[in-house]
Coordinates of C-alpha atoms in Angstrom, one line a residue:
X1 CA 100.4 131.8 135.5
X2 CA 101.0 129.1 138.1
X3 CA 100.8 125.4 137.3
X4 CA 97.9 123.9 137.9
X5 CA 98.0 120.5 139.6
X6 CA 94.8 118.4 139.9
X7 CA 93.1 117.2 142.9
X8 CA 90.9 114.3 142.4
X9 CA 89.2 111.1 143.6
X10 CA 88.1 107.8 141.9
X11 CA 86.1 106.9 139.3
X12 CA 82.1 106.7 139.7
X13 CA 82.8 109.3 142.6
X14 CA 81.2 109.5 145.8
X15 CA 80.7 112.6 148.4
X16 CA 84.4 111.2 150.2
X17 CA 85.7 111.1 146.6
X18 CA 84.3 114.8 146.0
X19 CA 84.7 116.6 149.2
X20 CA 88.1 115.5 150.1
X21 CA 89.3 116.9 146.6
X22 CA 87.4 120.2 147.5
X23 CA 88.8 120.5 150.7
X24 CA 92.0 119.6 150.5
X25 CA 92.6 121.7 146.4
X26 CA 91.3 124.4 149.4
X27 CA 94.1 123.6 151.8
X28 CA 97.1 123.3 149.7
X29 CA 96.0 126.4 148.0
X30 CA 96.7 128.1 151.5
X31 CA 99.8 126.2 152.6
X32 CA 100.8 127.3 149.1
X33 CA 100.0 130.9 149.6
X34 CA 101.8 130.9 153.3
X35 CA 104.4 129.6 151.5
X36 CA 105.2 132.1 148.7
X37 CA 107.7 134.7 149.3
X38 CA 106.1 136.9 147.1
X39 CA 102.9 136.1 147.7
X40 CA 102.7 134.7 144.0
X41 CA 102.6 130.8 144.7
X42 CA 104.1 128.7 142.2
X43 CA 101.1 126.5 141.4
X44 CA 97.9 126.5 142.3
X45 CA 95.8 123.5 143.3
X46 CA 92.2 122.8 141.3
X47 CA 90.0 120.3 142.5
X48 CA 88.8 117.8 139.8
X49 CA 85.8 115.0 139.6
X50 CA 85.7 111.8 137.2
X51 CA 81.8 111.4 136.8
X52 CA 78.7 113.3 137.8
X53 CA 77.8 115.4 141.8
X54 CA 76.0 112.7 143.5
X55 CA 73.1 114.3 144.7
X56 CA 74.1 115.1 148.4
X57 CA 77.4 116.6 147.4
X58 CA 75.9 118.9 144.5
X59 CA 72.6 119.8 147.6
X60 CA 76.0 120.7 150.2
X61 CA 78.1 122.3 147.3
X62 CA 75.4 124.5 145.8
X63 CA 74.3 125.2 150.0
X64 CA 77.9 126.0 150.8
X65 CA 78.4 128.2 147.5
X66 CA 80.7 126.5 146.5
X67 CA 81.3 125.7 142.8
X68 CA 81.5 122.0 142.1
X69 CA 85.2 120.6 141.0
X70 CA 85.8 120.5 137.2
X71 CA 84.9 117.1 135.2
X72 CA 88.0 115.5 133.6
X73 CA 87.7 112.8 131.0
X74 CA 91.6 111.7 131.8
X75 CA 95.0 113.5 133.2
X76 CA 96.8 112.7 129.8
X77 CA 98.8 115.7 128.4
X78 CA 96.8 117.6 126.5
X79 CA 97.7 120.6 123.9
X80 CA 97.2 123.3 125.8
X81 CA 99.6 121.9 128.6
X82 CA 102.5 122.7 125.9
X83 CA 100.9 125.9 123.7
X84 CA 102.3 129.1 123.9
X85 CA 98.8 130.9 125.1
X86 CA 97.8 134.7 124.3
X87 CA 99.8 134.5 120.9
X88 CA 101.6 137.5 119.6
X89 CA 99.2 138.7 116.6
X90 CA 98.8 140.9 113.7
X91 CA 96.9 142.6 111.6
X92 CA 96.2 140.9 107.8
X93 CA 96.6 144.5 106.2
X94 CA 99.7 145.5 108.0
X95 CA 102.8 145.5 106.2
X96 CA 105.6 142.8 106.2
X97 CA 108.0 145.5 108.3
X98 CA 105.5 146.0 110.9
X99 CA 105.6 142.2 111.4
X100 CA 109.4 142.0 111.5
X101 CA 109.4 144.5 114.2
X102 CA 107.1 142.6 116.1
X103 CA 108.5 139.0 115.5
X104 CA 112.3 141.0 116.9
X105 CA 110.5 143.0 119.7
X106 CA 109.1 139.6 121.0
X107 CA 111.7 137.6 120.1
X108 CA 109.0 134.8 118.5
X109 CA 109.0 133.0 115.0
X110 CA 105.1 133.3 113.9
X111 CA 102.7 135.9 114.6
X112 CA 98.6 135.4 114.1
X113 CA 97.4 137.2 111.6
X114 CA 93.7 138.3 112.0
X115 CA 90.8 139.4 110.0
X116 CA 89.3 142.7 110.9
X117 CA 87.4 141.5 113.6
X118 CA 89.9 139.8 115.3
X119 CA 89.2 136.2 114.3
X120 CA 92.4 134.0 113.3
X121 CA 93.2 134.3 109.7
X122 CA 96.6 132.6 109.2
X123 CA 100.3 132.3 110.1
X124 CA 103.2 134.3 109.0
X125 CA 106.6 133.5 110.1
X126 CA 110.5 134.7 109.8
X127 CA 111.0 131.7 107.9
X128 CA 108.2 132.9 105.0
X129 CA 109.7 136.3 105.6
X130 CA 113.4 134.9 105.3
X131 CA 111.9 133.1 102.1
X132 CA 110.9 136.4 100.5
X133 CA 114.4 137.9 101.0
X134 CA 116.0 134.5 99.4
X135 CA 113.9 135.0 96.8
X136 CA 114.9 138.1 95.6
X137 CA 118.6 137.3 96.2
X138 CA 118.3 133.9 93.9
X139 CA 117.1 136.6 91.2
X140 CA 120.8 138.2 91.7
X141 CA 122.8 135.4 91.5
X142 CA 120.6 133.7 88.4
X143 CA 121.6 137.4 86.8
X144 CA 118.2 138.3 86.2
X145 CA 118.5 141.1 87.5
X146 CA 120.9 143.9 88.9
X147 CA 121.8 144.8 92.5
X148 CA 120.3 148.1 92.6
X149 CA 116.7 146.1 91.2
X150 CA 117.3 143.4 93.9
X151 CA 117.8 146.3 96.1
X152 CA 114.6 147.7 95.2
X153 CA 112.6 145.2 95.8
X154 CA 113.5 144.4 98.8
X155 CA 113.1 147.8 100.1
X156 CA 109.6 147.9 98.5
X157 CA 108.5 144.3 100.0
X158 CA 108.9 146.3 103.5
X159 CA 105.7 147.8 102.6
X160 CA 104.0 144.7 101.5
X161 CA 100.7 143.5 103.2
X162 CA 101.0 140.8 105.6
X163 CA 97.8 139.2 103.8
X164 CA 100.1 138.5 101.1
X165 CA 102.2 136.1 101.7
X166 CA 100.2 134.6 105.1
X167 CA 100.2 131.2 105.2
X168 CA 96.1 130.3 105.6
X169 CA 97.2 126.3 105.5
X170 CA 98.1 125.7 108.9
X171 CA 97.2 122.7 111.4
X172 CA 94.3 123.5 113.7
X173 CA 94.4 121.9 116.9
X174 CA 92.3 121.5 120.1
X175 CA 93.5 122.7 123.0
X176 CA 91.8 119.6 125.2
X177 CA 93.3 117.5 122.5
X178 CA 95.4 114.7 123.5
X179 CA 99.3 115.6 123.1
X180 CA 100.6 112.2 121.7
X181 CA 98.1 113.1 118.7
X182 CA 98.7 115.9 118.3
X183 CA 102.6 115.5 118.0
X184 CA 102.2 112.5 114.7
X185 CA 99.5 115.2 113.3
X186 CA 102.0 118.3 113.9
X187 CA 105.3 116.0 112.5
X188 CA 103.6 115.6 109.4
X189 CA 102.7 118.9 108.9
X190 CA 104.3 120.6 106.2
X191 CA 104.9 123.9 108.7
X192 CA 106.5 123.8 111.9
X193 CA 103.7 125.5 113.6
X194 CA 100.2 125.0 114.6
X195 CA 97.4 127.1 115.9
X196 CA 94.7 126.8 118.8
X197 CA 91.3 128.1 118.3
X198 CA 88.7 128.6 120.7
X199 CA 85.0 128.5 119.9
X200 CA 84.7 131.3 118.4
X201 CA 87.3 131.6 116.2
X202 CA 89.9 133.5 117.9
X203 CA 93.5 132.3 118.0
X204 CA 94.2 131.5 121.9
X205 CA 97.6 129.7 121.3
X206 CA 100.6 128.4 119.0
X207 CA 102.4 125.1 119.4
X208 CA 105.7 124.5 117.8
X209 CA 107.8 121.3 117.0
X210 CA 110.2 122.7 119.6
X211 CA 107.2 123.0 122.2
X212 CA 106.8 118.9 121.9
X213 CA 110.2 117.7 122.2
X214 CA 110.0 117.3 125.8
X215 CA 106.2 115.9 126.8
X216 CA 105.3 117.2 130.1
X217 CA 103.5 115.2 132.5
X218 CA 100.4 116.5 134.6
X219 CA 100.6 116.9 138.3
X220 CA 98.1 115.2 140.1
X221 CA 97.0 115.0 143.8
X222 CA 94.9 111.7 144.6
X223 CA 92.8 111.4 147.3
X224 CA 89.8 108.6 148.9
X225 CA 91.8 105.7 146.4
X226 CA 95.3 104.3 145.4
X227 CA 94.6 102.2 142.8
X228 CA 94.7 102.0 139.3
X229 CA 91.7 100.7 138.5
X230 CA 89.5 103.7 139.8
X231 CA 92.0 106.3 139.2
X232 CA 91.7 108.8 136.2
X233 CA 92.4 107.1 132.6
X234 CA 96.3 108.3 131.5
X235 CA 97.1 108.1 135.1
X236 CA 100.7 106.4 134.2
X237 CA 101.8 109.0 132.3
X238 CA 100.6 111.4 134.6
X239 CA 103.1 112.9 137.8
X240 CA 101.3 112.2 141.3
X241 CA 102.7 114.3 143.3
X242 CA 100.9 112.7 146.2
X243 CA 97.9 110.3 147.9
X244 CA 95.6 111.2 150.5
X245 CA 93.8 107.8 151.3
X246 CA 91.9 105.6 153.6
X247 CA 91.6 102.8 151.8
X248 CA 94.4 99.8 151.5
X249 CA 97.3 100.3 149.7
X250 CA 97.3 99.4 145.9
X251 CA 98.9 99.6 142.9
X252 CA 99.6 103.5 142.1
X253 CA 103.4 104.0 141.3
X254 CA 105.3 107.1 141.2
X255 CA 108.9 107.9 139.9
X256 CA 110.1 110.2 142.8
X257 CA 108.8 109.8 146.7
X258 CA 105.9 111.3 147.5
X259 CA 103.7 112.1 151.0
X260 CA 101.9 109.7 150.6
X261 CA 99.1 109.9 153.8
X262 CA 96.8 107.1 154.8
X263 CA 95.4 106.1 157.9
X264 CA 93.0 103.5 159.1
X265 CA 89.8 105.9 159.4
X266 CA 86.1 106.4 158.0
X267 CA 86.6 108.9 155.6
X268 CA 89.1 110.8 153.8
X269 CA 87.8 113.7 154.8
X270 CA 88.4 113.1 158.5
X271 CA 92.5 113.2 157.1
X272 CA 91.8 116.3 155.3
X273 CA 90.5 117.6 158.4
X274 CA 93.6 116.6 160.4
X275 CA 95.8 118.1 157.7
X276 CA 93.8 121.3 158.4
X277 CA 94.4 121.7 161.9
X278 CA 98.0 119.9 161.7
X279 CA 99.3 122.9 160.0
X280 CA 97.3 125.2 161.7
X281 CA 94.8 126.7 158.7
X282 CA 91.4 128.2 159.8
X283 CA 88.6 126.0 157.9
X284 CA 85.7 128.2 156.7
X285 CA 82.6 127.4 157.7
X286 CA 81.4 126.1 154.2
X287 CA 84.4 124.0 154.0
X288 CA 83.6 122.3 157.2
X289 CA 80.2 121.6 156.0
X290 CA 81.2 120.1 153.1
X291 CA 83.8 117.7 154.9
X292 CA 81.4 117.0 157.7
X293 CA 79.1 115.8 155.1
X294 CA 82.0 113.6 154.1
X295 CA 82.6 112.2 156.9
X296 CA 78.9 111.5 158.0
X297 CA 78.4 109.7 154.9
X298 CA 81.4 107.9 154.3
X299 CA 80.5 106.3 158.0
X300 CA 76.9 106.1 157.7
X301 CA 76.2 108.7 160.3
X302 CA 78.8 107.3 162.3
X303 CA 77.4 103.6 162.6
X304 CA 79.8 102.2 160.5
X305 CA 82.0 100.0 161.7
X306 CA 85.0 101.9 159.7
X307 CA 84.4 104.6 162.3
X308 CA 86.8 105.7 164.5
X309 CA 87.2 107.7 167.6
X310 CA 89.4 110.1 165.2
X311 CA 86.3 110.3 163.1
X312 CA 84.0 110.9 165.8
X313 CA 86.6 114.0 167.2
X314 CA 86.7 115.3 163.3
X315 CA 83.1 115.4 163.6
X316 CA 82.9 117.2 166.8
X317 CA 85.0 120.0 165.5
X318 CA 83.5 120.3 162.1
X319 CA 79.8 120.5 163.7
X320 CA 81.2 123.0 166.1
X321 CA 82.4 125.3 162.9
X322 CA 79.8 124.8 160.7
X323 CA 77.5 125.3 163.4
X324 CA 75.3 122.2 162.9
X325 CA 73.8 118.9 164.9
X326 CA 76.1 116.4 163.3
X327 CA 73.3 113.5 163.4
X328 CA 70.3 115.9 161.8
X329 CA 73.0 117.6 159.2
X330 CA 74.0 113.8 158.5
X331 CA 70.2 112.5 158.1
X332 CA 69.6 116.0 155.8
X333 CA 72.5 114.8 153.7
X334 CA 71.0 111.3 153.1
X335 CA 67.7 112.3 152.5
X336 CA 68.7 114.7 149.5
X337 CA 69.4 111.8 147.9
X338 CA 66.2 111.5 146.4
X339 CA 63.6 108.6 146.6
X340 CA 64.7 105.4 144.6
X341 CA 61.7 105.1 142.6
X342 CA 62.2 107.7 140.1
X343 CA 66.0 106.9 140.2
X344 CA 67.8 105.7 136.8
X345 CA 68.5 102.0 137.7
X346 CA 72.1 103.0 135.7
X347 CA 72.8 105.5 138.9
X348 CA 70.9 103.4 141.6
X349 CA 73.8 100.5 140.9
X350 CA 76.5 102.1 139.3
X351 CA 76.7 105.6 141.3
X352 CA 78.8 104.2 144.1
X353 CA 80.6 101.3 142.7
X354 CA 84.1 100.0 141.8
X355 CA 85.9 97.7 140.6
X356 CA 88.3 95.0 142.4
X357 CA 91.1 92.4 140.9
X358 CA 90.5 89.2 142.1
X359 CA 93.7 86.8 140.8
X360 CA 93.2 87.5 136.9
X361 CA 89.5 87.9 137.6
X362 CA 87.5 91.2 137.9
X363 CA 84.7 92.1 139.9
X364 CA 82.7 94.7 140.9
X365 CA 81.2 95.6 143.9
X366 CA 78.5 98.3 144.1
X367 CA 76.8 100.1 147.2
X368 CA 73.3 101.9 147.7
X369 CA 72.9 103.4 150.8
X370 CA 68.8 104.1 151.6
X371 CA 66.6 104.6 154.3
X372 CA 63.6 103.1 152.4
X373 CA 64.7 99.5 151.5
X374 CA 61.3 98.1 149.7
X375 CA 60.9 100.8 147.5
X376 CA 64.7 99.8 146.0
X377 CA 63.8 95.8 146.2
X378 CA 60.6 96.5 144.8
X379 CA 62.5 97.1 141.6
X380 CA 64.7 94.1 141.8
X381 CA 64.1 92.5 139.0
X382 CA 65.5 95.4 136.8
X383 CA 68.2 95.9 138.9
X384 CA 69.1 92.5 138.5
X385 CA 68.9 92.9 134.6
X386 CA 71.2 95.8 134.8
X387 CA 74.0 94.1 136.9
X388 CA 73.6 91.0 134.4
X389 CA 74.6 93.8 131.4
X390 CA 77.1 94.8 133.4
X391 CA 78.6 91.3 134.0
X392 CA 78.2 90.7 130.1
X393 CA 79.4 94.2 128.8
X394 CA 82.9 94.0 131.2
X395 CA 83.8 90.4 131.5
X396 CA 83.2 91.1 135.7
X397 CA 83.5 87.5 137.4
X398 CA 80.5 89.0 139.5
X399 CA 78.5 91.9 140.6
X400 CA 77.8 92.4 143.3
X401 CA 75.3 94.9 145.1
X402 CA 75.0 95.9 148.7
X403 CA 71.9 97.8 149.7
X404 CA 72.5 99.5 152.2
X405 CA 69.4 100.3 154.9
X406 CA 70.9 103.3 157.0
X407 CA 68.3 103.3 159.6
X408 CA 68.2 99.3 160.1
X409 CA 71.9 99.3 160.0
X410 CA 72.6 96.5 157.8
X411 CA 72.6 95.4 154.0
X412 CA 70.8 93.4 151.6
X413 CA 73.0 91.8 149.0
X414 CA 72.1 91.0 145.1
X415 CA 74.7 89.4 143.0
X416 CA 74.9 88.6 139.5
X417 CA 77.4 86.1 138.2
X418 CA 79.7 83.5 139.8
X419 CA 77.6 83.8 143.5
X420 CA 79.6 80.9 144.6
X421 CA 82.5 83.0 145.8
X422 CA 80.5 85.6 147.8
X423 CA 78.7 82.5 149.1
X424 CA 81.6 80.6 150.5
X425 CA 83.4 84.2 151.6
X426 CA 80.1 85.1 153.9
X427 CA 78.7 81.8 154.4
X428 CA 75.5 82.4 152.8
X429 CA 73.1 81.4 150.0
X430 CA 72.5 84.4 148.0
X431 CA 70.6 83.5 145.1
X432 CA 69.0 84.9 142.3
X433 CA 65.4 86.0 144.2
X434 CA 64.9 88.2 147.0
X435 CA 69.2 88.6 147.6
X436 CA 70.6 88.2 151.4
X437 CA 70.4 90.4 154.3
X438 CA 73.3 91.1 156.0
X439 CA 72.4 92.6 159.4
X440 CA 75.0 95.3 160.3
X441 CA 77.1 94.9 157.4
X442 CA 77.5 98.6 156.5
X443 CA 80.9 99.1 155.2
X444 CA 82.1 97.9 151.6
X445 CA 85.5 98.7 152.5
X446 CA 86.3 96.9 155.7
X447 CA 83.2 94.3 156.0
X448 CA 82.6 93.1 152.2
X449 CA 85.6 94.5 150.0
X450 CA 88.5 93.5 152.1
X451 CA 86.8 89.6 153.4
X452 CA 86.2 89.0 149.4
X453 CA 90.3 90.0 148.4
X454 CA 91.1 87.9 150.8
X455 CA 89.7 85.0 150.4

């Protein structure tokens, strides 16, 4: 089975984060198929998420039929990334020669044993069969008995049941289970081996002493970020194998050089889309819907000022394949967002936000993008409550919110915490009523982000 390698975006993901993982898992999986000689590739690319759809990506998945990328809690190594899967097993009431010719034919040291229904049983090994034999020749040398006895036995023990010397003792572990724990738990383990169990019971791997001794590292793609902060939690044990990224260049470090792509565009999904036709792979229809929808949000419909003639082109070819009005699909994509009124006021701030190191100081910076303003300020008093837990519960120096007003094209800004830095920054007096609007500031990135890091 080829290697899996993960494709994924930032923490608190948005529809950039999501879609350019989609697309591009999508992409590589071609370049990868192209590339085969066999037409076996040698990995296979799956596209991954940190946190929950937002709505408009899960409305253009589910519209595109397409399933939506897997949820990871982290890219440590886990225990399935070193198990031997689809163990060699056995029946309990077979006999110990039956399991010798199955240890030799597959040239493994433990077999499964199983109860009549399948379901994992036990262990037996060569060792516990190599114990049996010992035991019959220390019976010989103590002179307790003959050679023709010892003989005997031995011969006899070839028709023994497997249930009767199988070891029922054995360390259980989880295949998602992190690695590192599982080596301490396995080291003190009085066997060498330990089995894998799946919900129900059934034996779906075996990990050895031998299997830990070198820890592999996951292979991860990352795409829309480059920083450590918003990247997946284990990501410096992990192996990136390489960026896709329109943001500035952070702190991500890799042990081998990498391609390492970013430009100066709206969306990472308008490189994705270069990618595609750079190396000449047909983009489905459904694809291009879901990168268009990237792009169009990513640039607020294109108003942004983070967009770029290269953006606007993506656009124009995407539309053209998809077979939609950019500007309608755009608004369509927006509007499934839901209205803000029935919205959890944990997702209304935190959905779209991300941290930023400031000197030794954190803060976080958090967008909404809306096209119905007062119903989102007429519930600014709990928002403000929420961002203040925030501030408390994460030491953040401030937080800061931008709602966005798509149709307006500008932002109104609430911040909790030390205001005196995003005061000086803009030149404002944001306080703690009513916030600041910010008339055409529409990008976090390029307008409120970057002016803040470097101030």
């Amino acid at each position: 089975m080829p290697s899996p390698i993960i494709v994924v975006g930032h923490k608190n993901p948005d529809n950039d984060s999501i879609s350019a993982a989609v697309g591009y898992a999508y992409l590589k999986n071609r370049l990868a198929e192209r590339e085969a000689e066999d037409g076996k590739p040698s990995c296979v690319y799956v596209p991954a998420r940190l946190g929950p759809l937002p709505p408009e990506s899960a409305w253009v998945l589910g519209e595109s039929g397409i399933p939506a990328p897997e949820v990871i809690a982290h890219v440590h190594a886990r225990v399935m990334d070193v198990m031997t899967p689809d163990p060699i097993s056995i029946g309990h009431d077979a006999t110990l020669l039956e399991a010798g010719r199955l240890l030799r034919q597959h040239n493994v040291r433990a077999l499964v044993v199983t109860n009549d229904d399948g379901t994992y049983r036990g262990l037996i090994t060569t060792r516990m069969i190599a114990e049996r034999y010992i035991a019959a020749t220390d019976a010989l040398e103590e002179g307790g008995a003959n050679e023709m006895a010892v003989a005997g036995d031995l011969i006899a023990s070839l028709g023994q049941k497997v249930d009767d010397i199988t070891e029922t003792d054995v360390l259980v572990l989880d295949k998602d289970g992190l690695l590192k724990e599982a080596i301490e738990d396995l080291m003190a383990s009085a066997l060498r081996e330990a089995v894998v169990l799946d919900d129900d019971g059934f034996a779906i791997g075996i990990v050895t002493r031998s299997d830990v001794a070198v820890r592999p590292k996951r292979k991860v793609v990352l795409v829309d970020h480059n920083e450590t902060r918003q990247a997946a939690n284990g990501i410096e044990e992990a192996d990136v194998v390489e960026i896709v990224d329109h943001h500035r260049i952070a702190d991500v470090m890799t042990a081998n050089p990498i391609k390492f792509l970013n430009l100066p565009v709206g969306s990472t999904a308008t490189i994705v889309t270069m990618e595609f036709r750079r190396h000449g792979v047909e983009i489905p229809p459904e694809i291009a819907r879901v990168l268009l929808s990237a792009i169009m949000t990513d640039t607020v419909i294109l108003k942004s000022p983070t967009a770029t003639y290269v953006d606007r082109e993506q656009v124009d070819h995407l539309a053209a394949i998809a077979g939609v009005d950019p500007v309608e699909f755009g608004l369509a994509v927006f509007k499934c967002r839901g209205g803000e009124g029935d919205m959890k006021v944990e997702k209304l701030v935190g959905a779209d936000a991300k941290e930023f190191l400031i000197g030794d100081a954190v803060v976080l910076i958090a967008q909404h993008e809306t096209v119905d303003l007062p119903s989102v300020m007429e519930r600014e008093q709990e928002i403000r409550e929420h961002m203040r837990q925030l501030r408390d519960d994460h030491g953040y120096e401030f937080v800061l919110l931008m709602v966005t007003d798509i149709m307006a094209e500008g932002s109104q800004f609430l911040c909790e915490g030390n205001r005196r830095i995003v005061n000086r920054v803009f030149g404002i007096e944001c306080t703690g009523v009513g916030g600041t609007w910010m008339p055409g500031v529409l990008s976090r990135k390029k307008q409120v982000a970057a002016r803040i890091l470097g101030s």
